[in-house]
Short mmCIF file of C-alpha atoms in Angstrom, two decimals:
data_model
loop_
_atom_site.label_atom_id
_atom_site.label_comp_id
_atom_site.label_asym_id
_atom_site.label_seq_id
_atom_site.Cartn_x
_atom_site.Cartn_y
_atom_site.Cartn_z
CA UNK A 292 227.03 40.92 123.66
CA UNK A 293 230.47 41.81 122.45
CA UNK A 294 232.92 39.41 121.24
CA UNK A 295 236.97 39.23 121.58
CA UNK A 296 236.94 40.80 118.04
CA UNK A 297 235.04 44.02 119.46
CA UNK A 298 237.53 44.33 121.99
CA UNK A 299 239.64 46.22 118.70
CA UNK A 300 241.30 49.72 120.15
CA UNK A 301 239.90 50.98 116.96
CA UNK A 302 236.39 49.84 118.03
CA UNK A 303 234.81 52.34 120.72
CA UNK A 304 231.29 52.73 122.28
CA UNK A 305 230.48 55.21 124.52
CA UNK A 306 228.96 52.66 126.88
CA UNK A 307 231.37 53.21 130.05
CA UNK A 308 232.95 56.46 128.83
CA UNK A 309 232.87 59.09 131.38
CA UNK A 310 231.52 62.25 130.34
CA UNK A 311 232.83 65.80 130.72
CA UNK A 312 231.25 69.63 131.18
CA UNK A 313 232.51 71.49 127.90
CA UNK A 314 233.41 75.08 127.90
CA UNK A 315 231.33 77.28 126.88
CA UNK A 316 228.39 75.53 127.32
CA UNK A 317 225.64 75.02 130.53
CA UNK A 318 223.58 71.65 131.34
CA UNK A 319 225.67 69.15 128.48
CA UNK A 320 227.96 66.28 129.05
CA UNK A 321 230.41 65.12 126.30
CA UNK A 322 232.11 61.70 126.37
CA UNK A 323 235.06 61.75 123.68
CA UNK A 324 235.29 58.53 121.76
CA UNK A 325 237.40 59.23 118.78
CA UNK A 326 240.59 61.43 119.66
CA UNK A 327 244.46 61.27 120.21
CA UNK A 328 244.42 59.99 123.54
CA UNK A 329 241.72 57.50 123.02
CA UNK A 330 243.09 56.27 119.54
CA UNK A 331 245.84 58.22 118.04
CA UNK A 332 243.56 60.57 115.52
CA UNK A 333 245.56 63.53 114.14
CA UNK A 334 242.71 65.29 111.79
CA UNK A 335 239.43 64.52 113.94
CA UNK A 336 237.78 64.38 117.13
CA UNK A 337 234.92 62.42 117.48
CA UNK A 338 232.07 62.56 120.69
CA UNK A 339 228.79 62.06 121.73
CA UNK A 340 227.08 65.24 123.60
CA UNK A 341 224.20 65.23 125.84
CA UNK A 342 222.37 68.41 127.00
CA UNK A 343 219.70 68.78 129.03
CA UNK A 344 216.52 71.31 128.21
CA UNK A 345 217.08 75.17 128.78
CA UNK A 346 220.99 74.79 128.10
CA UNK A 347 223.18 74.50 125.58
CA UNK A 348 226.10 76.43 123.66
CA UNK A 349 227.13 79.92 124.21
CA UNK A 350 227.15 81.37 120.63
CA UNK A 351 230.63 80.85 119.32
CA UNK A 352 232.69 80.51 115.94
CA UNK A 353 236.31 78.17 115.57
CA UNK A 354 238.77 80.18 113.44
CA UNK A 355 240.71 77.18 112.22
CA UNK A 356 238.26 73.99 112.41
CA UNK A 357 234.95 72.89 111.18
CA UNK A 358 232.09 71.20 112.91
CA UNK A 359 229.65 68.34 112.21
CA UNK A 360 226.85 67.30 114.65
CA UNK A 361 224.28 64.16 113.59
CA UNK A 362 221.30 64.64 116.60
CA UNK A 363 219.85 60.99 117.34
CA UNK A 364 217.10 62.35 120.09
CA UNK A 365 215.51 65.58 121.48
CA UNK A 366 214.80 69.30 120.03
CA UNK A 367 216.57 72.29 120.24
CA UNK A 368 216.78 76.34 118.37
CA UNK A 369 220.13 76.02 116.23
CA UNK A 370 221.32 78.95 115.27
CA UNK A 371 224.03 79.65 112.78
CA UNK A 372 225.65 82.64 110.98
CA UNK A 373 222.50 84.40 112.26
CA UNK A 374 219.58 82.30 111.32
CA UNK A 375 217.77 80.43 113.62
CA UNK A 376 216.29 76.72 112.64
CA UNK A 377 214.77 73.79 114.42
CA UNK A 378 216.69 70.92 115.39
CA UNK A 379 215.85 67.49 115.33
CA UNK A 380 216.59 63.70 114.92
CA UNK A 381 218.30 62.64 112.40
CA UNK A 382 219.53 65.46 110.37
CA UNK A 383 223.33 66.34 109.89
CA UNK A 384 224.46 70.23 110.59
CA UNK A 385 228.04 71.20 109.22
CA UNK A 386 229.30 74.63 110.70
CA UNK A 387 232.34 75.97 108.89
CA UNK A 388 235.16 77.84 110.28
CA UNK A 389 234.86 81.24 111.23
CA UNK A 390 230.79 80.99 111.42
CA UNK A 391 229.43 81.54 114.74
CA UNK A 392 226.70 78.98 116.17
CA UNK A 393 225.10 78.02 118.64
CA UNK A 394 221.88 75.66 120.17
CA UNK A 395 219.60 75.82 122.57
CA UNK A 396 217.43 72.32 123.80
CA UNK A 397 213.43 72.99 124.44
CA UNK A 398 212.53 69.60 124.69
CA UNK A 399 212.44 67.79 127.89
CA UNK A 400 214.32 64.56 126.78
CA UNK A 401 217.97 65.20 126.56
CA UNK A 402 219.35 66.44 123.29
CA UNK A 403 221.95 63.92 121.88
CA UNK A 404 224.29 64.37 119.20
CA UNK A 405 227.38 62.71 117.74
CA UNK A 406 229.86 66.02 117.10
CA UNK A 407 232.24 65.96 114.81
CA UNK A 408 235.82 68.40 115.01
CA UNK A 409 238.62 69.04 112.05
CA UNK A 410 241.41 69.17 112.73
CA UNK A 411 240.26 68.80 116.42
CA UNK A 412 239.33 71.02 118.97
CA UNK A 413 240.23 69.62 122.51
CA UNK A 414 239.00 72.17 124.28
CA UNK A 415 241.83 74.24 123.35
CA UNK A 416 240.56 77.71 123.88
CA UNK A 417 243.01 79.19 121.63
CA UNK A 418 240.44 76.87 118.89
CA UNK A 419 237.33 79.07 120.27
CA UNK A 420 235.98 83.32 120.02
CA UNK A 421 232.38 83.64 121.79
CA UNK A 422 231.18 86.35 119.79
CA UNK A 423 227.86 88.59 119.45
CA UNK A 424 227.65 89.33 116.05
CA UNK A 425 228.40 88.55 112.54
CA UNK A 426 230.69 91.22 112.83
CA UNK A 427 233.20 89.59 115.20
CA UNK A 428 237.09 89.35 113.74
CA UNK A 429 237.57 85.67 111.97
CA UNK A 430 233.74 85.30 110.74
CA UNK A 431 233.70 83.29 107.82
CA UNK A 432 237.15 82.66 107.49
CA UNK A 433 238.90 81.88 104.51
CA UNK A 434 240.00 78.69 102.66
CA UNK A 435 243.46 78.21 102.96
CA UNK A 436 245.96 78.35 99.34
CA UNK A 437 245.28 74.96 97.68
CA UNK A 438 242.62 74.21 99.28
CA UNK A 439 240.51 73.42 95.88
CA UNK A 440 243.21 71.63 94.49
CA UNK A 441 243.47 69.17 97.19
CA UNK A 442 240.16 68.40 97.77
CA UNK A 443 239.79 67.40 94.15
CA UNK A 444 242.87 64.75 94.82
CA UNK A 445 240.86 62.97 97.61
CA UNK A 446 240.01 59.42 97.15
CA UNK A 447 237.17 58.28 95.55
CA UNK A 448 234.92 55.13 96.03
CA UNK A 449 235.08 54.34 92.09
CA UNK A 450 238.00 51.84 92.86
CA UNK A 451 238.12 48.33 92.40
CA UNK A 452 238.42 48.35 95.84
CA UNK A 453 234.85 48.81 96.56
CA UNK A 454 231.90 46.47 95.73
CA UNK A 455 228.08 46.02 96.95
CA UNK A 456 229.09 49.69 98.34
CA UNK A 457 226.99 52.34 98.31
CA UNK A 458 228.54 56.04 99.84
CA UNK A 459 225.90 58.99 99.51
CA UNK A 460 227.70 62.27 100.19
CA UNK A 461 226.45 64.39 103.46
CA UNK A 462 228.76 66.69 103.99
CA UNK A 463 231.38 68.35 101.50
CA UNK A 464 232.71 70.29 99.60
CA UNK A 465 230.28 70.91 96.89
CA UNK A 466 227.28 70.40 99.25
CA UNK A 467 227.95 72.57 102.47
CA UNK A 468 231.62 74.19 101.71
CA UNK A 469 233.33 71.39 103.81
CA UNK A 470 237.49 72.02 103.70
CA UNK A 471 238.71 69.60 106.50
CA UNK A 472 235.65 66.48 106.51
CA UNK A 473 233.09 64.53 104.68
CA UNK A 474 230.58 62.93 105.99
CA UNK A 475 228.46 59.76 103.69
CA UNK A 476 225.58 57.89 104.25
CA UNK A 477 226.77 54.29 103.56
CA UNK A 478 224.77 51.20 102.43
CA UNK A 479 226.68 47.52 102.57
CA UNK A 480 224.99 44.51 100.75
CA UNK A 481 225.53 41.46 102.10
CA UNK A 482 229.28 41.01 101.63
CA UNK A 483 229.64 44.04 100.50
CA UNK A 484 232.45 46.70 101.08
CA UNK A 485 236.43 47.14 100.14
CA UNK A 486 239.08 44.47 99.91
CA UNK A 487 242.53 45.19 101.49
CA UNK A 488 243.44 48.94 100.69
CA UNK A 489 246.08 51.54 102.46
CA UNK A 490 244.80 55.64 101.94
CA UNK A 491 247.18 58.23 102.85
CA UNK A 492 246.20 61.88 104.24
CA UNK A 493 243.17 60.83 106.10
CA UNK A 494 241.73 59.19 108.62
CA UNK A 495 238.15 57.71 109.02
CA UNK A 496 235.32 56.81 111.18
CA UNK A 497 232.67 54.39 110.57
CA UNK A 498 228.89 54.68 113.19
CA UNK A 499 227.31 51.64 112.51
CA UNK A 500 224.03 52.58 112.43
CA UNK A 501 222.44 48.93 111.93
CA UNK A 502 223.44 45.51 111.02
CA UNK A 503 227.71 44.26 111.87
CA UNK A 504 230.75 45.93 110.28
CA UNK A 505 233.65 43.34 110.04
CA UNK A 506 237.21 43.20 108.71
CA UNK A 507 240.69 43.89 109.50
CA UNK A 508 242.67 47.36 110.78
CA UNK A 509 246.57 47.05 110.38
CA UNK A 510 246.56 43.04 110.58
CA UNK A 511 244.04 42.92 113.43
CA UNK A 512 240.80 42.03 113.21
CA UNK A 513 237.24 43.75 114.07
CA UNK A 514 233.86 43.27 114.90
CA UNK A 515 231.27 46.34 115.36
CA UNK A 516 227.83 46.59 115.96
CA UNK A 517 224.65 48.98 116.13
CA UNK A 518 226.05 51.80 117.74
CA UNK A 519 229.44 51.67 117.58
CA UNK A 520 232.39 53.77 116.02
CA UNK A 521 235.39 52.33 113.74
CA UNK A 522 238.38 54.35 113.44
CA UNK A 523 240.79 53.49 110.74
CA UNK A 524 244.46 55.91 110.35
CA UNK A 525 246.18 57.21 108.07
CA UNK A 526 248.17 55.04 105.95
CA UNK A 527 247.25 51.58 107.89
CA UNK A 528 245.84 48.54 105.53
CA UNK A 529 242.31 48.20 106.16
CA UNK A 530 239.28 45.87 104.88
CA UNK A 531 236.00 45.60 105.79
CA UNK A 532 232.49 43.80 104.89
CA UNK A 533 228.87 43.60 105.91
CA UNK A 534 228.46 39.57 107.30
CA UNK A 535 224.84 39.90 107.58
CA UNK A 536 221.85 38.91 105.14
CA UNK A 537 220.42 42.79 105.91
CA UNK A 538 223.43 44.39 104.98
CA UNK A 539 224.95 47.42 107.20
CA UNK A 540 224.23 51.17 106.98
CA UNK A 541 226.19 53.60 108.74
CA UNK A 542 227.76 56.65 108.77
CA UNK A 543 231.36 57.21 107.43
CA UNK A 544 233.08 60.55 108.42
CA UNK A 545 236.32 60.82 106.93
CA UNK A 546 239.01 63.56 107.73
CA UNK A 547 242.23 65.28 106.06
CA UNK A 548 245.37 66.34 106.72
CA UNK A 549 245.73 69.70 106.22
CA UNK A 550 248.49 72.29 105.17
CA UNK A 551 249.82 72.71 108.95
CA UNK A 552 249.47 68.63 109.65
CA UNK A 553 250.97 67.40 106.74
#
């Protein structure tokens, strides 16, 4: 059951969100938990898609964003930049700008994915080329002037900060060519996690995949549980902690501002 503290705007759950028919795609529902209307976010867009066997994305690239999706359920053909791979529970796909992609679901439960857009994508259809080949203008786009430089400025979890914390990196730069996200696998002992800090130039989201999550976003407290998502801004004081003897794993995705934002 969830307590006053989970009532947090910066908590969300996509229990009671409605859903929505993308573009672009047949037989899927989206319900958009993380984004500026629902909390503010400048650099990401966070939802949970559900598509239904047979259907799925037309194939498609984004010019200026990349795209993360973590699939919890189901089985599907991904396809990107040409090569086709099964899909399944509980791997993470990053698709960089400018590379087309697409999926298709062949199993008969639904297909359900947490998706991941930065800077976001709200259905803007300026944000989106179908395409038919690897040949179609904007493929592989490429990085932006300073893009190196910045990434290397990011913040790391070596601070004093951080304690009983451990962040595995997912997605990035070095790993899959990430410019705009990361995404780490995160392991909390029991009170474990960062005293009182303030980060500028990006925002982040927490998916508490078991155990609580617990602390404070811009003075106000917070409570999350299995299955919910944290969002924390840029530039707001934040803390948090694992209360439980089991500790907390989760997922943290963490966006930046980028040249256009900032």
């Amino acid at each position: 059951m969830m307590t006053a503290a989970t009532q947090s705007p910066y908590v969300r759950s996509a229990q009671g969100v409605a859903g929505y028919s993308p573009a672009n795609h047949t037989g899927t529902s989206n319900q958009r938990l993380v984004s500026r209307d629902t909390v503010g976010a400048k650099y990401m867009e966070v939802l949970i898609g559900t598509i239904v066997k047979g259907h799925g994305a037309t194939r498609h690239f984004h010019p200026g964003l990349e795209q993360a999706g973590f699939m919890f359920q189901g089985a599907g053909i991904s396809e990107m930049d040409g090569a086709e791979t099964e899909a399944r529970p509980g791997v993470w796909r990053h698709y960089r700008k400018g590379v087309p992609h697409r999926v298709t679901v062949t199993s008969d439960e639904p297909f359900v994915t947490i998706v991941v857009y930065a800077p976001p994508y709200a259905e803007n259809r300026e944000a989106v080329v179908l395409c038919e080949d690897n040949s179609s203008p904007g493929h592989a786009a490429a990085s932006a002037l300073g893009t190196q430089s910045a990434i290397a400025k990011r913040p790391r979890f070596d601070s004093p900060h951080y304690a009983g914390a451990r962040f595995e990196p997912i997605i990035n730069a070095e790993k899959s060519g990430a410019e705009h996200m990361e995404v780490f696998d995160v392991h909390l002992a029991v009170g474990g996690g960062t005293s009182l800090q303030t980060l500028l130039g990006m925002e982040q989201v927490f998916f508490v995949r078991s155990g609580k999550l617990v602390g404070e976003i811009a003075g106000e407290t917070f409570e999350a549980n299995p299955g919910d998502f944290v969002f924390i801004p840029d530039g707001v004081s934040h803390a948090y902690t694992a209360p439980d003897a089991s500790g907390t794993e989760a997922f943290l995705i963490r966006a930046f501002a980028n040249a256009e934002q900032e």
